[in-house]
Each structure stands twice: as C-alpha cells, then as structure tokens.
Amino acid sequence: MTDRILCGAKGRIRQTTRKEAKVEALLTYAAHIRKAASMSASATPVRVIEETPAYWRVVFEYPPFNILDATIFECLQDLLVRIYASQRLRVVVFESAIPDFYLAHFDLTGKTGNITTAVGPSGLPILMDTFVRLTKSPVVSIAKIRGCVRGGSSEFVLACDMRFASRENTRLGQPEVGVGVHPGGGGTERLPHLVGRGRALEIILSANDFDGDTAERYGYVNRALPDAELDAFVDALARRISSFDRRAIDAAKNLVNQVSLPSADRLLDAITSFETALTWPETQQRVQALLRLGLQQDVEFEKRWPDNLGTLLDA
Amino acid sequence: MTDRILCGAKGRIRQTTRKEAKVEALLTYAAHIRKAASMSASATPVRVIEETPAYWRVVFEYPPFNILDATIFECLQDLLVRIYASQRLRVVVFESAIPDFYLAHFDLTGKTGNITTAVGPSGLPILMDTFVRLTKSPVVSIAKIRGCVRGGSSEFVLACDMRFASRENTRLGQPEVGVGVHPGGGGTERLPHLVGRGRALEIILSANDFDGDTAERYGYVNRALPDAELDAFVDALARRISSFDRRAIDAAKNLVNQVSLPSADRLLDAITSFETALTWPETQQRVQALLRLGLQQDVEFEKRWPDNLGTLLDA
Amino acid sequence: MTDRILCGAKGRIRQTTRKEAKVEALLTYAAHIRKAASMSASATPVRVIEETPAYWRVVFEYPPFNILDATIFECLQDLLVRIYASQRLRVVVFESAIPDFYLAHFDLTGKTGNITTAVGPSGLPILMDTFVRLTKSPVVSIAKIRGCVRGGSSEFVLACDMRFASRENTRLGQPEVGVGVHPGGGGTERLPHLVGRGRALEIILSANDFDGDTAERYGYVNRALPDAELDAFVDALARRISSFDRRAIDAAKNLVNQVSLPSADRLLDAITSFETALTWPETQQRVQALLRLGLQQDVEFEKRWPDNLGTLLDA
C-alpha cells in the first residue's frame, strides 16, 4: 500500500485562503506538538492509503479537531479529481485518525475560503460541488464514523453512499439551527428522504447530538456496530465491493441516484438561504458566544458543545 | 403561565354548525358531570397553556373521548390564527388531558360541520387546510401521544412536525378501510414518505392499532418513550427549541417541507375519493354497526374497537 | 378450499418458449423424482389455494429451488388475469412449499424466454409488466417469506404490497452487482423509497444476503417474525383484510400508489441498462463461474452462493 499527500499545487481554492489556512495549520500543529511528535512525518489533512488499486482508505488527520474548512475542501476537490481519473478504483472508505473527532464541523472562525462563492467542475459552488460529485462518482464511498461529526460534516457523511458508525463513540448531528443558521450543504434535502420528515425535523430543529444506536434506529446511518467490530466489518465490505466490476457498480449507483438524489434546484435554495442566515445579527451573536466558550479551541467543549445550545444566550 | 380559551366568536365554521356543536358539547358535558366537577371552570376542548411566550402547550380536553369533530377543527383554526400572528412563539406541544384518549378519531355521527365543504385561508377545504397550515407554519409542532389516536386523528399527528409516544399507552392507526372508507386527510400521502410503501399499506389496509414500540420501529412516530419519561423528554426538547431564533427555525422547516410535503393535488385526490366513499351503502352499513356496538359511547368499546373490524358484519 | 393449476393453454408467452420451459420442467422433475413422489399429483409451479373466495394462498413449488424463469412468469401472468377478473378476491398471500427456497433467483442458464422482449397487457416488457400489474392490482398482495429470495425474486417481493419474513429462515438480497450486472426488475427504483438511499446502496452494492432481523431493521420487510408465529400472523392479517370492502381497499391502495410507485420511465431505464449489462464479457465470466461452482444444481451452494461473490474470479 502507498501513502499519497493530497492538497497539491493545483488546488482550486484561492492562494490567499490557502496561505491563511497553512499558517493556521502550523499554529495548530505547534499547539499539539506532543501528539504530532508521534505521527508520521508525512501527516497531511487528507491522506490516501491505497490498500489495493481498487480500494482506498482516505484518512482525515487535521489536528486538533478535523475542522471542515477551506483546506479540507481543497483536499476533497483534489481527491475527486483522482477518483474520477482512476480506472481501477471501486471503493473509498473515509475515516479519521483523531480518536474523538471524525470531522468536527464547518469552520466558524471564517476560514472557509471561497467554498460558497467559487464554482467547481459541476458548475455548482465548491461546497455543493464537492458533495454532489461524491454522490455521483462512479465509485462507492463509505463513511466509517468514530467521534464527533456535526453540521457540514454530517452533510459530508450524508453525501457518502453508506455510513457505518461506532456504537460507543459517535456524536452525529445538525446543530446549525442552535447556532442561528440551518444546514446549507444538503442536510435539509438528504435527511427527509433518508429518515422521513418527522425524524429529519427532529434532527435539524433539535440541534442535538445523536449517538450510534439512535442514528441507526432513525436510518441516519446504515448501522451502528460495536467499536471493536467496526474496522473489520467495513474492511470486509470494502474488499468485497472492490472485487466487483466497475461498470456494474457505476450502472447500479446511477439508477439508484436517479430516484434518490435531491435536485440542484433544492440544493441551491438551501445554500442561498444559508448564506443569508449567516448575515443575521442573532446568528453572529450565537457564533461569538460559542467561540468565547471555547469552540474550536477547548477539546472538552468541542466534544459536547451542542449540549450548551439551549441556554447559549442566557449567560 | 396563562390559560386561554380558544373557539371564540370569530370561528370560521358556520354558525349553525357551531350551535349544534355547542349543544352536543353541553350534553356530553352533562353526561360526564362527575369528571367535569373536578376540572377547572375554564375547561374547553382545546386549551392553550403558555409555558413561555415561545413555548405553548395545547391540551385537548373534550370529554369523553376527544372526538375529532367540527368543534375541534374550529378550535384548531382559531389556534392557527394565533400561531401565525405570534411573533415570539417557536414551539407548540399538543397533548391530551384525558388519560386513554389522545384524540380518538373523526366523528362518525355526522358532527363534522362543513370541514369538507367550506374553505380555509389556504383555499383548501377546512379538513386539509388545518393540517396543511400546521405543516407549513413557522413554528414547530410536537405531538405528545398518550392513548388512542386513530383515523383523522392519526392524520393530525402526521401533520405535526414530530411525534413522541408513550411506550405503554399508545394505540395509533388508520382504521378507515375497516369502516368501508379510507384515510382522507393526508394519511395515504404522508405515511408512504414516512414509513415506506410496504408499512404504509400494512397500516392503512390492516386497519389495525399500532402500539408505541411498533410505531417507533416503523417510523410512524419519532420515538416511543417509557410513559414516565415522556413528559420530561418532550418538555426539555420544547424548551431547547424555544430558545432558538425564530427565523432560523422557519427557514430550516421551509427547506425540509420543500422535499417532504405531499402536493395539494394529491391531498385533493384523497379528500375527493374519501367523500365518495362516505356515500357507499356498505360504508354506511359498517358505520351503523360500529355505532350500535357502542362507538363514541362505551368507553371499553371505544378503546379497542379496531379489534372488531375483521368480523364487523358477521353478526 | 379449492386447488387450481395455473399455466393453462392461454399463457401470453411464446409457444416455443413454453415448450422449452415444459421440457426443462420435465427434466427437473425427473431429477427430483424422489421428492416429487411425495407430492400431490397436481403439483404445479404456482398453485392457487382458495382459502375463501376473498383470500387466496399462492404456493410456489417448482423443485428444486423455485428458480424464477419463464415458466414462473407465465404462471404469474395467468394468475394476474385471474386476479383482475375476480370480483370477490381481496387478498393474495404468496408462499413457498420448498423449505429453504422462497423463490431462489432469476434463472442464469438462459431459460428466461421472452420476458424482456415481449410485452404484457400494460405495454411494458413481461418482466416489468408482471411486477407493475401486481403493484397496481385492486387486491392486496402479501409475501410470506421463508428461505432464499434473491435478485429478481427480491424484486418480486418488493412488488408485493407487504412482506413478512421468518426471523430464523430468511436470506434476502440483490446479489446482481456481484454477478456483474445490476437489478433490472425494479430493485434500484423500489429500494431507495423503502429503506433510504444509504441502505439501498448497501443492499445493492454489497450483493450480500440480509437475514430477517436486518431486513426488518432496514425496512426491507415489514416485519420479521419467529418462524413458528409467521403462518398464524399472516393468516390472521389476510383473513381480516379479506373481510373488508373491495372498493375501499382499491381506493386506498390507489392513493398510496400515487405517491410511492416508481415511474415507468425509471423502470424502463433499469431494464434497458440491465439488458446491456448482460452482454458484457465480464458478466458472462461471472455467470459461468457461478454455474461451474454449482449454482442452480448443488443445494448447499444454492443456499449460500452470495458468500462466494467477493472471491468469485480469484480461483
């Protein structure tokens, strides 16, 4: 197997943003030097491990929390180029190297670059383009979930073809409404089809975390598995699918997509509405309150911040 | 907190119907004088308890069974006017003050006034207008279910944004087909999206009751909770959501609605077909058999009448 | 109750095909003479047992494995003529007389006659016409599942109105992608609506078997019941529904169908894509490998063949 580093020189996201992101990444890295010392020298936010030419593992390792920012989107865009170019690939498993964080949530400090203003190859904004091209790609995407995965990151796993979660270590949710906005990357469009209107509204309007068992019961994930069995289950499934013919997989996925993907019209409504909500003063007040309380800085707060949303403006 | 009485002078439903309904209500009241004596003087079919300006509890108390008739629809229409007018409201929880009946079912003795012939503010018949405006309202509606809730009442809870049910004390179903008709208030349109075609057809064609656990497993309700935990769970959820910004809630709900609500075309087909079915002689035969057996009169029969539907015309 | 033999002289499928099918059926019969000797002289692939004029049981008994071939489709076409002609029928329960095989899978030895080239009464190819007319029929269809039911046979049960499965003895799946093709009889269209995109893709792309409990958890079947309770549960449900009025059932089912059936456009895309996939050399390689390993011949291999799909071309 081979390790390759993504986020090369040809990234689609503005150079200025990338520079800022790199500076920030360096600062974060310094703050976690002890952890970093034990990591491979080739540590990079999104690492591809080619188990076989047909089966890749993609590992998020962007300390401290795997925050979903412009850097991650740039890496995912690069990955999609490689996925679409590969003729032998069948399955990509997305996982995290940071124990309690799968992919924490959309960056709330402004490091989102031009993901809502620049367009990707599909003609849609980068945020949507990334998720839409993942859903339509000719290969199978599997999210293997351990740790926190909220908001835009929940929308990332909803854009994967399948989701398998650790029973003991999953905190999955769409907390946006508790932050004064709403999901803007497909959550409001994908969840109702997956879990029905009632549970979709509960997930989105409660802004709560859902553990592995509840997520399975609701259909938010395919299955929750005991943490000790998760790796073996997903690996066996990925190897099995990777033995199948690429055009059979592509044709089957294409037919399912025809009856199960939201339209671009609906996704554009969501992103436009989300952009508007970000400008509301009450939203900014909530974001600032969360950042003051330790969001994206304090590991304990980062693990459980949705618990605070019901009383956020009381203090 | 403040109690307010609904069903004021400005109800949209015809005066004659309202008079009839009031006479009936008085007669029913007299028959249950012992129970009534222990109730507050302000007892009214649909009572609003303003826990906070952002969180209202709406309590059905229309002895003996909370039958869904023109009076209840009039109250719900008045409530919708108040909901749409309020600028501070975020959440409405619907519950019952009658232990074994949430909202029994559509009235089968003819006290349905003009709910299928007069139009509401949406331009749709009152029956549909009530449920449709509830689904599209800018506030969150939660059904907290204890007791029997069947037919048109099941369609009421399906029009709520979320449903939480007592594990021990829920009898939920769509028994219409066993009475010779079929759901006409959205059940045939909302259930397939929520539980899939197979389970929707089982619910509708079996005309059976579903207990809390089965309803949860099917996705008919969000969750079934132990009865002792139901109030605290729903209250915490309602208070949490009531702390969020109203326009974030509204925008999120609007996006979900775009991909999850049935069209008016489909709902009109259902109500038209339902009106026709009510005229069939075999339907009238079944309705009369049920009334003779004690429907809407005998409390024990009212609790378990769907059990009799498979042998209704045998005697 | 009365037994009737289907597959009469008026079958819609070409005479040549019927002759071939009959020759094959005779050969199969000879190979299983011991088993056949213990069966009724009237043994026929699809037998109708009229429990009452309103409730029929349809029994598959086409040794050794209830393979879904042109003969079975011819019988189902004949059955549909009888179903549509009957004025008293309300419910049809489909079951198997062969313990470990409900309806094994689409024939892979070529005995599929003209089911994809000739059209049925709906104007669609026989394969689709059979399933589509079953979904739209005015009577209720219930699949009572014991044993293996894969591929085209899974698509048959998905076209039934409800599915109840033995908890201990169910192996349900869509293994087509592991054979180099993909579902072509509605699986890719019906599953996403029933179980959501994520679980539909897992079922279709994993090409794995699903047991009763998992199928219930996913919503693939309505319920999995302990094997000892399955017959009584389905019989009680069928008798109950059979007591209801035929036009109430028809009207209810018609309304549900309006919002839950896939369009003919989508079904035609699937069948066209399936026909193309059958011509791919890699598909033929996989089919031949399975036949060499004992598919449709060796009972033990037939029970567990999807287990081999992940390593099919390794040997």
PDB file of C-alpha atoms in Angstrom, chain B residues 17-243:
ATOM      1  CA  THR B  17     -72.767  24.068  12.919  1.00  0.00           C
ATOM      2  CA  ARG B  18     -71.215  25.806  15.870  1.00  0.00           C
ATOM      3  CA  LYS B  19     -74.554  25.958  17.649  1.00  0.00           C
ATOM      4  CA  GLU B  20     -75.151  22.258  17.066  1.00  0.00           C
ATOM      5  CA  ALA B  21     -71.677  21.507  18.253  1.00  0.00           C
ATOM      6  CA  LYS B  22     -72.170  23.525  21.390  1.00  0.00           C
ATOM      7  CA  VAL B  23     -75.454  21.818  22.204  1.00  0.00           C
ATOM      8  CA  GLU B  24     -73.770  18.481  21.753  1.00  0.00           C
ATOM      9  CA  ALA B  25     -70.836  19.567  23.855  1.00  0.00           C
ATOM     10  CA  LEU B  26     -73.201  20.578  26.638  1.00  0.00           C
ATOM     11  CA  LEU B  27     -74.985  17.232  26.526  1.00  0.00           C
ATOM     12  CA  THR B  28     -71.711  15.364  26.615  1.00  0.00           C
ATOM     13  CA  TYR B  29     -70.571  17.564  29.458  1.00  0.00           C
ATOM     14  CA  ALA B  30     -73.677  16.739  31.469  1.00  0.00           C
ATOM     15  CA  ALA B  31     -73.084  13.032  30.973  1.00  0.00           C
ATOM     16  CA  HIS B  32     -69.647  13.418  32.478  1.00  0.00           C
ATOM     17  CA  ILE B  33     -70.524  15.774  35.273  1.00  0.00           C
ATOM     18  CA  ARG B  34     -68.593  13.902  37.906  1.00  0.00           C
ATOM     19  CA  LYS B  35     -65.373  14.149  35.899  1.00  0.00           C
ATOM     20  CA  ALA B  36     -66.155  17.734  34.942  1.00  0.00           C
ATOM     21  CA  ALA B  37     -66.659  18.700  38.586  1.00  0.00           C
ATOM     22  CA  SER B  38     -63.006  18.038  39.253  1.00  0.00           C
ATOM     23  CA  MET B  39     -61.851  20.092  36.269  1.00  0.00           C
ATOM     24  CA  SER B  40     -61.087  23.765  36.095  1.00  0.00           C
ATOM     25  CA  ALA B  41     -64.029  26.063  35.395  1.00  0.00           C
ATOM     26  CA  SER B  42     -62.277  27.155  32.227  1.00  0.00           C
ATOM     27  CA  ALA B  43     -62.379  23.645  30.736  1.00  0.00           C
ATOM     28  CA  THR B  44     -62.615  23.931  26.974  1.00  0.00           C
ATOM     29  CA  PRO B  45     -61.977  21.441  24.153  1.00  0.00           C
ATOM     30  CA  VAL B  46     -58.626  22.929  23.148  1.00  0.00           C
ATOM     31  CA  ARG B  47     -56.818  24.829  25.870  1.00  0.00           C
ATOM     32  CA  VAL B  48     -53.593  26.772  25.396  1.00  0.00           C
ATOM     33  CA  ILE B  49     -51.111  26.893  28.268  1.00  0.00           C
ATOM     34  CA  GLU B  50     -48.426  29.473  27.591  1.00  0.00           C
ATOM     35  CA  GLU B  51     -45.417  27.951  29.350  1.00  0.00           C
ATOM     36  CA  THR B  52     -43.418  30.885  27.985  1.00  0.00           C
ATOM     37  CA  PRO B  53     -44.141  33.283  25.106  1.00  0.00           C
ATOM     38  CA  ALA B  54     -42.033  30.964  22.916  1.00  0.00           C
ATOM     39  CA  TYR B  55     -43.457  27.624  24.080  1.00  0.00           C
ATOM     40  CA  TRP B  56     -47.143  26.752  24.296  1.00  0.00           C
ATOM     41  CA  ARG B  57     -48.774  23.533  25.391  1.00  0.00           C
ATOM     42  CA  VAL B  58     -52.098  22.841  23.701  1.00  0.00           C
ATOM     43  CA  VAL B  59     -54.298  20.471  25.690  1.00  0.00           C
ATOM     44  CA  PHE B  60     -57.195  18.510  24.212  1.00  0.00           C
ATOM     45  CA  GLU B  61     -59.945  18.033  26.788  1.00  0.00           C
ATOM     46  CA  TYR B  62     -63.220  17.280  25.105  1.00  0.00           C
ATOM     47  CA  PRO B  63     -64.863  14.523  27.131  1.00  0.00           C
ATOM     48  CA  PRO B  64     -65.460  11.763  26.959  1.00  0.00           C
ATOM     49  CA  PHE B  65     -63.083  10.722  24.133  1.00  0.00           C
ATOM     50  CA  ASN B  66     -61.641  13.803  22.437  1.00  0.00           C
ATOM     51  CA  ILE B  67     -63.593  13.017  19.281  1.00  0.00           C
ATOM     52  CA  LEU B  68     -62.311  14.948  16.259  1.00  0.00           C
ATOM     53  CA  ASP B  69     -65.396  16.864  15.124  1.00  0.00           C
ATOM     54  CA  ALA B  70     -66.305  20.320  13.813  1.00  0.00           C
ATOM     55  CA  THR B  71     -65.778  21.831  17.276  1.00  0.00           C
ATOM     56  CA  ILE B  72     -62.175  20.630  17.426  1.00  0.00           C
ATOM     57  CA  PHE B  73     -61.493  21.843  13.886  1.00  0.00           C
ATOM     58  CA  GLU B  74     -62.938  25.241  14.792  1.00  0.00           C
ATOM     59  CA  CYS B  75     -60.607  25.386  17.794  1.00  0.00           C
ATOM     60  CA  LEU B  76     -57.631  24.341  15.662  1.00  0.00           C
ATOM     61  CA  GLN B  77     -58.492  27.015  13.089  1.00  0.00           C
ATOM     62  CA  ASP B  78     -58.552  29.627  15.867  1.00  0.00           C
ATOM     63  CA  LEU B  79     -55.264  28.294  17.193  1.00  0.00           C
ATOM     64  CA  LEU B  80     -53.645  28.572  13.760  1.00  0.00           C
ATOM     65  CA  VAL B  81     -54.670  32.241  13.578  1.00  0.00           C
ATOM     66  CA  ARG B  82     -52.934  32.801  16.921  1.00  0.00           C
ATOM     67  CA  ILE B  83     -49.870  30.777  15.877  1.00  0.00           C
ATOM     68  CA  TYR B  84     -49.407  32.708  12.640  1.00  0.00           C
ATOM     69  CA  ALA B  85     -49.972  36.039  14.428  1.00  0.00           C
ATOM     70  CA  SER B  86     -47.494  35.407  17.237  1.00  0.00           C
ATOM     71  CA  GLN B  87     -44.035  36.855  16.752  1.00  0.00           C
ATOM     72  CA  ARG B  88     -42.454  35.173  19.769  1.00  0.00           C
ATOM     73  CA  LEU B  89     -43.767  31.633  19.541  1.00  0.00           C
ATOM     74  CA  ARG B  90     -41.389  28.824  18.487  1.00  0.00           C
ATOM     75  CA  VAL B  91     -42.913  25.538  19.707  1.00  0.00           C
ATOM     76  CA  VAL B  92     -46.375  24.112  20.277  1.00  0.00           C
ATOM     77  CA  VAL B  93     -46.790  20.765  22.064  1.00  0.00           C
ATOM     78  CA  PHE B  94     -50.144  19.014  21.550  1.00  0.00           C
ATOM     79  CA  GLU B  95     -51.276  16.715  24.360  1.00  0.00           C
ATOM     80  CA  SER B  96     -54.418  15.295  25.960  1.00  0.00           C
ATOM     81  CA  ALA B  97     -55.899  15.716  29.433  1.00  0.00           C
ATOM     82  CA  ILE B  98     -57.995  12.547  29.024  1.00  0.00           C
ATOM     83  CA  PRO B  99     -55.846   9.572  30.080  1.00  0.00           C
ATOM     84  CA  ASP B 100     -56.676   6.910  27.478  1.00  0.00           C
ATOM     85  CA  PHE B 101     -57.623   9.107  24.551  1.00  0.00           C
ATOM     86  CA  TYR B 102     -55.256  11.453  22.776  1.00  0.00           C
ATOM     87  CA  LEU B 103     -57.759  12.428  20.098  1.00  0.00           C
ATOM     88  CA  ALA B 104     -59.956   9.429  19.444  1.00  0.00           C
ATOM     89  CA  HIS B 105     -60.935   9.676  15.770  1.00  0.00           C
ATOM     90  CA  PHE B 106     -63.031  11.533  13.215  1.00  0.00           C
ATOM     91  CA  ASP B 107     -66.648  11.878  14.363  1.00  0.00           C
ATOM     92  CA  LEU B 108     -68.839   9.148  12.841  1.00  0.00           C
ATOM     93  CA  THR B 109     -72.189  10.504  14.000  1.00  0.00           C
ATOM     94  CA  GLY B 110     -72.250  13.351  11.488  1.00  0.00           C
ATOM     95  CA  LYS B 111     -70.991  16.234  13.640  1.00  0.00           C
ATOM     96  CA  THR B 112     -68.357  17.214  11.132  1.00  0.00           C
ATOM     97  CA  GLY B 113     -69.942  20.524  10.135  1.00  0.00           C
ATOM     98  CA  ASN B 114     -68.587  21.974   6.943  1.00  0.00           C
ATOM     99  CA  ILE B 115     -64.996  20.806   7.292  1.00  0.00           C
ATOM    100  CA  THR B 116     -65.029  19.211   3.855  1.00  0.00           C
ATOM    101  CA  THR B 117     -67.254  21.777   2.107  1.00  0.00           C
ATOM    102  CA  ALA B 118     -66.039  25.175   3.367  1.00  0.00           C
ATOM    103  CA  VAL B 119     -62.581  26.500   2.582  1.00  0.00           C
ATOM    104  CA  GLY B 120     -59.939  27.794   4.969  1.00  0.00           C
ATOM    105  CA  PRO B 121     -57.370  30.573   4.455  1.00  0.00           C
ATOM    106  CA  SER B 122     -55.240  28.374   2.176  1.00  0.00           C
ATOM    107  CA  GLY B 123     -58.146  27.920  -0.235  1.00  0.00           C
ATOM    108  CA  LEU B 124     -58.344  24.226   0.636  1.00  0.00           C
ATOM    109  CA  PRO B 125     -61.239  22.555   2.500  1.00  0.00           C
ATOM    110  CA  ILE B 126     -61.075  23.128   6.283  1.00  0.00           C
ATOM    111  CA  LEU B 127     -60.027  19.496   6.933  1.00  0.00           C
ATOM    112  CA  MET B 128     -56.984  19.815   4.668  1.00  0.00           C
ATOM    113  CA  ASP B 129     -56.397  23.486   5.350  1.00  0.00           C
ATOM    114  CA  THR B 130     -55.966  22.785   9.072  1.00  0.00           C
ATOM    115  CA  PHE B 131     -53.387  20.072   8.557  1.00  0.00           C
ATOM    116  CA  VAL B 132     -51.589  21.829   5.684  1.00  0.00           C
ATOM    117  CA  ARG B 133     -51.253  25.147   7.531  1.00  0.00           C
ATOM    118  CA  LEU B 134     -49.941  23.280  10.576  1.00  0.00           C
ATOM    119  CA  THR B 135     -47.216  21.614   8.456  1.00  0.00           C
ATOM    120  CA  LYS B 136     -46.256  24.929   6.866  1.00  0.00           C
ATOM    121  CA  SER B 137     -46.476  27.101   9.979  1.00  0.00           C
ATOM    122  CA  PRO B 138     -43.301  28.930  11.026  1.00  0.00           C
ATOM    123  CA  VAL B 139     -43.363  27.256  14.449  1.00  0.00           C
ATOM    124  CA  VAL B 140     -42.567  23.694  15.462  1.00  0.00           C
ATOM    125  CA  SER B 141     -45.446  21.346  16.300  1.00  0.00           C
ATOM    126  CA  ILE B 142     -44.880  18.304  18.516  1.00  0.00           C
ATOM    127  CA  ALA B 143     -47.490  15.633  19.221  1.00  0.00           C
ATOM    128  CA  LYS B 144     -47.003  14.104  22.694  1.00  0.00           C
ATOM    129  CA  ILE B 145     -49.133  10.984  22.411  1.00  0.00           C
ATOM    130  CA  ARG B 146     -50.849   9.010  25.172  1.00  0.00           C
ATOM    131  CA  GLY B 147     -53.900   6.882  24.471  1.00  0.00           C
ATOM    132  CA  CYS B 148     -55.953   6.216  21.360  1.00  0.00           C
ATOM    133  CA  VAL B 149     -55.324   8.216  18.189  1.00  0.00           C
ATOM    134  CA  ARG B 150     -56.914   6.806  15.066  1.00  0.00           C
ATOM    135  CA  GLY B 151     -58.060   7.786  11.593  1.00  0.00           C
ATOM    136  CA  GLY B 152     -58.367  11.550  11.157  1.00  0.00           C
ATOM    137  CA  SER B 153     -56.536  11.946  14.468  1.00  0.00           C
ATOM    138  CA  SER B 154     -53.642   9.875  13.202  1.00  0.00           C
ATOM    139  CA  GLU B 155     -53.623  12.263  10.255  1.00  0.00           C
ATOM    140  CA  PHE B 156     -53.463  15.180  12.701  1.00  0.00           C
ATOM    141  CA  VAL B 157     -50.324  13.788  14.365  1.00  0.00           C
ATOM    142  CA  LEU B 158     -48.861  13.002  10.928  1.00  0.00           C
ATOM    143  CA  ALA B 159     -49.299  16.718  10.135  1.00  0.00           C
ATOM    144  CA  CYS B 160     -47.315  17.644  13.260  1.00  0.00           C
ATOM    145  CA  ASP B 161     -43.584  18.127  12.779  1.00  0.00           C
ATOM    146  CA  MET B 162     -42.654  15.417  15.311  1.00  0.00           C
ATOM    147  CA  ARG B 163     -44.407  12.624  17.201  1.00  0.00           C
ATOM    148  CA  PHE B 164     -43.363  11.175  20.577  1.00  0.00           C
ATOM    149  CA  ALA B 165     -45.473   8.383  22.031  1.00  0.00           C
ATOM    150  CA  SER B 166     -45.927   6.615  25.345  1.00  0.00           C
ATOM    151  CA  ARG B 167     -44.456   3.143  25.073  1.00  0.00           C
ATOM    152  CA  GLU B 168     -47.135   1.624  27.316  1.00  0.00           C
ATOM    153  CA  ASN B 169     -50.149   3.689  26.342  1.00  0.00           C
ATOM    154  CA  THR B 170     -50.414   4.284  22.611  1.00  0.00           C
ATOM    155  CA  ARG B 171     -52.929   2.883  20.165  1.00  0.00           C
ATOM    156  CA  LEU B 172     -52.260   4.553  16.846  1.00  0.00           C
ATOM    157  CA  GLY B 173     -53.741   3.584  13.498  1.00  0.00           C
ATOM    158  CA  GLN B 174     -55.717   4.269  10.367  1.00  0.00           C
ATOM    159  CA  PRO B 175     -58.806   2.026  10.719  1.00  0.00           C
ATOM    160  CA  GLU B 176     -60.781   3.689   7.906  1.00  0.00           C
ATOM    161  CA  VAL B 177     -60.567   0.795   5.412  1.00  0.00           C
ATOM    162  CA  GLY B 178     -62.177  -1.440   8.042  1.00  0.00           C
ATOM    163  CA  VAL B 179     -65.035   1.047   8.194  1.00  0.00           C
ATOM    164  CA  GLY B 180     -65.511   0.935   4.422  1.00  0.00           C
ATOM    165  CA  VAL B 181     -63.736   4.193   3.570  1.00  0.00           C
ATOM    166  CA  HIS B 182     -60.046   5.176   3.532  1.00  0.00           C
ATOM    167  CA  PRO B 183     -57.924   7.953   5.048  1.00  0.00           C
ATOM    168  CA  GLY B 184     -58.951  11.284   3.537  1.00  0.00           C
ATOM    169  CA  GLY B 185     -56.908  13.823   5.488  1.00  0.00           C
ATOM    170  CA  GLY B 186     -53.422  13.086   4.235  1.00  0.00           C
ATOM    171  CA  GLY B 187     -52.686   9.646   5.716  1.00  0.00           C
ATOM    172  CA  THR B 188     -52.354   7.958   2.337  1.00  0.00           C
ATOM    173  CA  GLU B 189     -49.991  10.748   1.224  1.00  0.00           C
ATOM    174  CA  ARG B 190     -47.888  11.243   4.385  1.00  0.00           C
ATOM    175  CA  LEU B 191     -47.388   7.644   5.551  1.00  0.00           C
ATOM    176  CA  PRO B 192     -45.563   6.272   2.468  1.00  0.00           C
ATOM    177  CA  HIS B 193     -42.937   9.027   2.712  1.00  0.00           C
ATOM    178  CA  LEU B 194     -42.513   8.360   6.440  1.00  0.00           C
ATOM    179  CA  VAL B 195     -42.544   4.561   6.670  1.00  0.00           C
ATOM    180  CA  GLY B 196     -42.221   3.318   3.074  1.00  0.00           C
ATOM    181  CA  ARG B 197     -44.880   1.840   0.826  1.00  0.00           C
ATOM    182  CA  GLY B 198     -44.968  -1.615   2.460  1.00  0.00           C
ATOM    183  CA  ARG B 199     -45.547  -0.447   6.002  1.00  0.00           C
ATOM    184  CA  ALA B 200     -47.902   2.336   4.848  1.00  0.00           C
ATOM    185  CA  LEU B 201     -50.043  -0.261   3.088  1.00  0.00           C
ATOM    186  CA  GLU B 202     -49.967  -2.501   6.167  1.00  0.00           C
ATOM    187  CA  ILE B 203     -51.068   0.369   8.426  1.00  0.00           C
ATOM    188  CA  ILE B 204     -53.813   1.502   6.058  1.00  0.00           C
ATOM    189  CA  LEU B 205     -55.080  -1.856   4.747  1.00  0.00           C
ATOM    190  CA  SER B 206     -54.880  -3.793   8.036  1.00  0.00           C
ATOM    191  CA  ALA B 207     -56.916  -1.091   9.806  1.00  0.00           C
ATOM    192  CA  ASN B 208     -55.179  -2.266  12.973  1.00  0.00           C
ATOM    193  CA  ASP B 209     -53.856  -0.458  16.033  1.00  0.00           C
ATOM    194  CA  PHE B 210     -50.106   0.026  16.381  1.00  0.00           C
ATOM    195  CA  ASP B 211     -48.532   0.222  19.824  1.00  0.00           C
ATOM    196  CA  GLY B 212     -45.713   2.604  20.722  1.00  0.00           C
ATOM    197  CA  ASP B 213     -42.839   0.228  20.028  1.00  0.00           C
ATOM    198  CA  THR B 214     -44.144  -0.916  16.653  1.00  0.00           C
ATOM    199  CA  ALA B 215     -44.935   2.680  15.687  1.00  0.00           C
ATOM    200  CA  GLU B 216     -41.327   3.627  16.503  1.00  0.00           C
ATOM    201  CA  ARG B 217     -39.889   0.637  14.651  1.00  0.00           C
ATOM    202  CA  TYR B 218     -41.949   1.578  11.598  1.00  0.00           C
ATOM    203  CA  GLY B 219     -41.068   5.288  11.810  1.00  0.00           C
ATOM    204  CA  TYR B 220     -44.755   6.160  12.336  1.00  0.00           C
ATOM    205  CA  VAL B 221     -43.608   8.110  15.435  1.00  0.00           C
ATOM    206  CA  ASN B 222     -40.147   9.585  16.058  1.00  0.00           C
ATOM    207  CA  ARG B 223     -39.733   7.659  19.314  1.00  0.00           C
ATOM    208  CA  ALA B 224     -41.719   5.656  21.840  1.00  0.00           C
ATOM    209  CA  LEU B 225     -40.589   6.526  25.374  1.00  0.00           C
ATOM    210  CA  PRO B 226     -41.429   4.939  28.726  1.00  0.00           C
ATOM    211  CA  ASP B 227     -44.578   6.729  29.883  1.00  0.00           C
ATOM    212  CA  ALA B 228     -42.820   8.014  32.987  1.00  0.00           C
ATOM    213  CA  GLU B 229     -40.154   9.731  30.845  1.00  0.00           C
ATOM    214  CA  LEU B 230     -42.349  11.116  28.076  1.00  0.00           C
ATOM    215  CA  ASP B 231     -43.275  14.455  29.676  1.00  0.00           C
ATOM    216  CA  ALA B 232     -39.725  15.336  30.715  1.00  0.00           C
ATOM    217  CA  PHE B 233     -38.295  14.372  27.326  1.00  0.00           C
ATOM    218  CA  VAL B 234     -40.767  16.448  25.332  1.00  0.00           C
ATOM    219  CA  ASP B 235     -40.588  19.378  27.733  1.00  0.00           C
ATOM    220  CA  ALA B 236     -36.780  19.518  27.517  1.00  0.00           C
ATOM    221  CA  LEU B 237     -36.899  19.310  23.720  1.00  0.00           C
ATOM    222  CA  ALA B 238     -39.568  22.024  23.506  1.00  0.00           C
ATOM    223  CA  ARG B 239     -37.684  24.370  25.849  1.00  0.00           C
ATOM    224  CA  ARG B 240     -34.487  23.822  23.914  1.00  0.00           C
ATOM    225  CA  ILE B 241     -36.073  24.595  20.547  1.00  0.00           C
ATOM    226  CA  SER B 242     -37.938  27.561  22.070  1.00  0.00           C
ATOM    227  CA  SER B 243     -34.552  29.170  22.815  1.00  0.00           C
TER     228      SER B 243
END
